[in-house]
Tab-separated table of C-alpha atoms in Angstrom:
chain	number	residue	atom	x	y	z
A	1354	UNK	CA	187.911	217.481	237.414
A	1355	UNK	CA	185.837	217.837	240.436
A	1356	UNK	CA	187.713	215.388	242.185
A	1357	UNK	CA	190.885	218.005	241.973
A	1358	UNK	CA	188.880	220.853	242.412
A	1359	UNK	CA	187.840	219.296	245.882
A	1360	UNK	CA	191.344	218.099	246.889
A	1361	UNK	CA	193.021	221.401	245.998
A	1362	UNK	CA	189.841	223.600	247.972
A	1363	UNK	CA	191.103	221.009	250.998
A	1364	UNK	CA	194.821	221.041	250.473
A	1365	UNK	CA	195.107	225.295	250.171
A	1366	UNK	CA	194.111	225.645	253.748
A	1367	UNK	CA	197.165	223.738	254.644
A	1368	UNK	CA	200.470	225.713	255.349
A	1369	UNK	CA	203.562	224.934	252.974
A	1370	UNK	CA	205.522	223.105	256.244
A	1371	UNK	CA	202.710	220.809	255.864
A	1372	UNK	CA	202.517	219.940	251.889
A	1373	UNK	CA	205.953	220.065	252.248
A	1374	UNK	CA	206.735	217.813	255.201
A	1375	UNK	CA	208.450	215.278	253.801
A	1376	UNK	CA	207.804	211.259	255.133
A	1377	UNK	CA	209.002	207.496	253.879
A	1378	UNK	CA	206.813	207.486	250.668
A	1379	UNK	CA	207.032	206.478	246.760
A	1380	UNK	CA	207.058	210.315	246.403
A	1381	UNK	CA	207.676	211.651	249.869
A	1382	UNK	CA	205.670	214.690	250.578
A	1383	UNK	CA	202.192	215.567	249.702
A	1384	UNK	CA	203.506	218.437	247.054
A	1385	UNK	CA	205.520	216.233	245.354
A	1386	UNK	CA	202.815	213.833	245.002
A	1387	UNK	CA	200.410	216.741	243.640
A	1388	UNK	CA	203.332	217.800	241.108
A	1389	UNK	CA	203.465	213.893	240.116
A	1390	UNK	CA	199.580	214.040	239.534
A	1391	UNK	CA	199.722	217.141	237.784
A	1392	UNK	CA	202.795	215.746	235.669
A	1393	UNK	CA	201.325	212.569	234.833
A	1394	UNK	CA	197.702	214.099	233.368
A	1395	UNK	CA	199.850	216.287	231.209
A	1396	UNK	CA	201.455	213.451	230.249
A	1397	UNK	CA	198.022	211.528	229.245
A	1398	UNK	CA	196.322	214.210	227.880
A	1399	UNK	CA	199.323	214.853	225.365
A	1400	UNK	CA	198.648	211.031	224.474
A	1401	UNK	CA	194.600	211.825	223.977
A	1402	UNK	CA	195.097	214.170	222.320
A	1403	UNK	CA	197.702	213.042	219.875
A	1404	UNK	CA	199.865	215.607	220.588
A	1405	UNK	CA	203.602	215.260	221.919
A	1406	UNK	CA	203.863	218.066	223.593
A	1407	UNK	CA	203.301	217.980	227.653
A	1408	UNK	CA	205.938	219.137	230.733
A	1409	UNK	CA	207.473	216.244	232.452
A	1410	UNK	CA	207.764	218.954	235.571
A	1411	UNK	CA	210.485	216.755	236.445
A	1412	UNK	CA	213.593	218.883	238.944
A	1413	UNK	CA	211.227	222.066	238.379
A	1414	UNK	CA	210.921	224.234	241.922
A	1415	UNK	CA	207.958	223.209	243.904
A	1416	UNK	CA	205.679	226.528	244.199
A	1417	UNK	CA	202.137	225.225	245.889
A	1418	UNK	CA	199.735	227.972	244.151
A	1419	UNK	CA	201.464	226.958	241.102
A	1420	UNK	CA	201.063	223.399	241.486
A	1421	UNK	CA	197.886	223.982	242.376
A	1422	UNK	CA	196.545	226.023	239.936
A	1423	UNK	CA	198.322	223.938	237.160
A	1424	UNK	CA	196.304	220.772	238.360
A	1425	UNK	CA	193.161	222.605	238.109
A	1426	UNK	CA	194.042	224.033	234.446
A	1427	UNK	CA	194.927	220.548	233.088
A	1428	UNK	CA	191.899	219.352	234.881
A	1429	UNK	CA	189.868	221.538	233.118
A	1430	UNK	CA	191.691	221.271	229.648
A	1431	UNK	CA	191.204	216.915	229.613
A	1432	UNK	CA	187.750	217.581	230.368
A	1433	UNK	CA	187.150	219.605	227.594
A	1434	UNK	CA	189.145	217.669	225.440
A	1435	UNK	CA	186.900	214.914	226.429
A	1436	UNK	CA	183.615	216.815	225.854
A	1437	UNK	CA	184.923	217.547	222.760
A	1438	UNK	CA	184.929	213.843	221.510
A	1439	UNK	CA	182.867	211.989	219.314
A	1440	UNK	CA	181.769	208.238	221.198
A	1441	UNK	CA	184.230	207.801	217.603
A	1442	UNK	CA	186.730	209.517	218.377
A	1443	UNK	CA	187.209	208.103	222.278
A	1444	UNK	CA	187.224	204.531	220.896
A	1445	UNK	CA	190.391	205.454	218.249
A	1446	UNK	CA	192.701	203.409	219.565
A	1447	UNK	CA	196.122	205.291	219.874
A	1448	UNK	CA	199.546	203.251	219.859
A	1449	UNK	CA	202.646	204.142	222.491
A	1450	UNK	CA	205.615	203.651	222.177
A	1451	UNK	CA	208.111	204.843	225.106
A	1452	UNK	CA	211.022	204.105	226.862
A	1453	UNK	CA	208.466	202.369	229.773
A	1454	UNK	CA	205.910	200.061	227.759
A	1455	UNK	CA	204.162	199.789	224.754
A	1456	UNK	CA	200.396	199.439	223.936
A	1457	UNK	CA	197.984	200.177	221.689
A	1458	UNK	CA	194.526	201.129	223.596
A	1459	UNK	CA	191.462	203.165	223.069
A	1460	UNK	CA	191.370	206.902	224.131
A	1461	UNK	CA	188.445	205.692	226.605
A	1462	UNK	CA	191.438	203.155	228.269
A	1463	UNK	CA	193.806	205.775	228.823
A	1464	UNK	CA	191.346	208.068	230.237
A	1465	UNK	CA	190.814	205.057	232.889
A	1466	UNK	CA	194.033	205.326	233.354
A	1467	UNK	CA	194.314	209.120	234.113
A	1468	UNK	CA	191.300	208.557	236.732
A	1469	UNK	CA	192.931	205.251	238.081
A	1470	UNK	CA	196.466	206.833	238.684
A	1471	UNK	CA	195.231	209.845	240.123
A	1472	UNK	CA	192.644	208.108	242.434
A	1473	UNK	CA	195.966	206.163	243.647
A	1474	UNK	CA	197.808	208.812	244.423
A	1475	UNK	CA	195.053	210.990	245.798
A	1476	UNK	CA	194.444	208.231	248.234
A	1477	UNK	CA	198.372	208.488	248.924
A	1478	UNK	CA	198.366	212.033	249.782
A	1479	UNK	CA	195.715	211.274	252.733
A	1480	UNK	CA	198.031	208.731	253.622
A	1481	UNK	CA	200.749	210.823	254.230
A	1482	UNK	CA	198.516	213.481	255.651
A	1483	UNK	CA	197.595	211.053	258.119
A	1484	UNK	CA	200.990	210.439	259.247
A	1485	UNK	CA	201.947	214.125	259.468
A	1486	UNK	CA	198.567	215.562	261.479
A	1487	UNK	CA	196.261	216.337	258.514
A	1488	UNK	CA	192.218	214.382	258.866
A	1489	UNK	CA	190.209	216.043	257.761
A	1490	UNK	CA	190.645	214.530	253.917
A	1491	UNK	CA	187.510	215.730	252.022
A	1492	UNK	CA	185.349	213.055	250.568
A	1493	UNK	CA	185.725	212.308	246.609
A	1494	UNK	CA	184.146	209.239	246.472
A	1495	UNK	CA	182.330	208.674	243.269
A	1496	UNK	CA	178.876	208.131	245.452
A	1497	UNK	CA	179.255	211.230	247.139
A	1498	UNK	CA	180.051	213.056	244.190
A	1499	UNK	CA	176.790	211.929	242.502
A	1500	UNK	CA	174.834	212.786	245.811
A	1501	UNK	CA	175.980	216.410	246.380
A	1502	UNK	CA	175.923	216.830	242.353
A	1503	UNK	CA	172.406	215.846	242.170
A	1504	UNK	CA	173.450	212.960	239.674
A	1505	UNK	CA	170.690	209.856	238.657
């Protein structure tokens, strides 16, 4: 969660031309790539959860405040989901099924994967910002975020 909260503190100071601007990318502009985020831990957390339901945000308009906002709200809602668990209740494993891939992991794996595909893609969208002006990309770096949180 912190790790959005800092990217979406960095990326509202930027105009709409500029999460907008659109480059050669696997998702092309740095909006897109936050709705893809955004999209994809809705996706996971339906799959934590054990629930189905979750918005593909797939050929939705592209709003920033709402893209941004909704990225901090799911944020927020896997990490209390997660709080909520039992050590238990993370290692259940839970089986997909999709049109994709199958598997049959723990609830702890596909959190991994929720952190992993968002770091990914995070590190895309200073990629792109790169290429279109933006550098000054604000530091998530698990170190940094035990040094400025005062973790041991």
């Amino acid at each position: 969660m912190w790790v959005n909260q800092q990217f979406v503190k960095w990326l509202s100071t930027k105009s709409d031309e500029l999460l907008f601007k659109e480059i050669p990318s696997s998702y092309s502009s740095i909006i897109k790539t936050l709705n893809h985020i955004w999209a994809t831990e809705e996706y996971w957390h339906s799959i934590i959860a054990e629930t189905s339901e979750f918005d593909e945000r797939e050929n939705v308009e592209l709003i920033t405040d709402e893209i941004l906002k909704g990225l901090l709200n799911r944020s927020t809602l896997l990490a209390e989901l997660i709080k909520s668990f039992t050590e238990k209740e993370l290692s259940k494993k839970v089986k997909i099924e999709s049109p994709w891939f199958q598997c049959d992991l723990s609830k702890y794996e596909y959190l991994l994967q929720v952190v992993n595909h968002g770091t990914y893609h995070r590190g895309q969208i200073v990629t792109i910002g790169r290429n279109i002006g933006i550098t000054d990309a604000t530091n998530t770096d698990y170190n940094f975020y035990n040094v400025v949180t005062g973790q041991k």
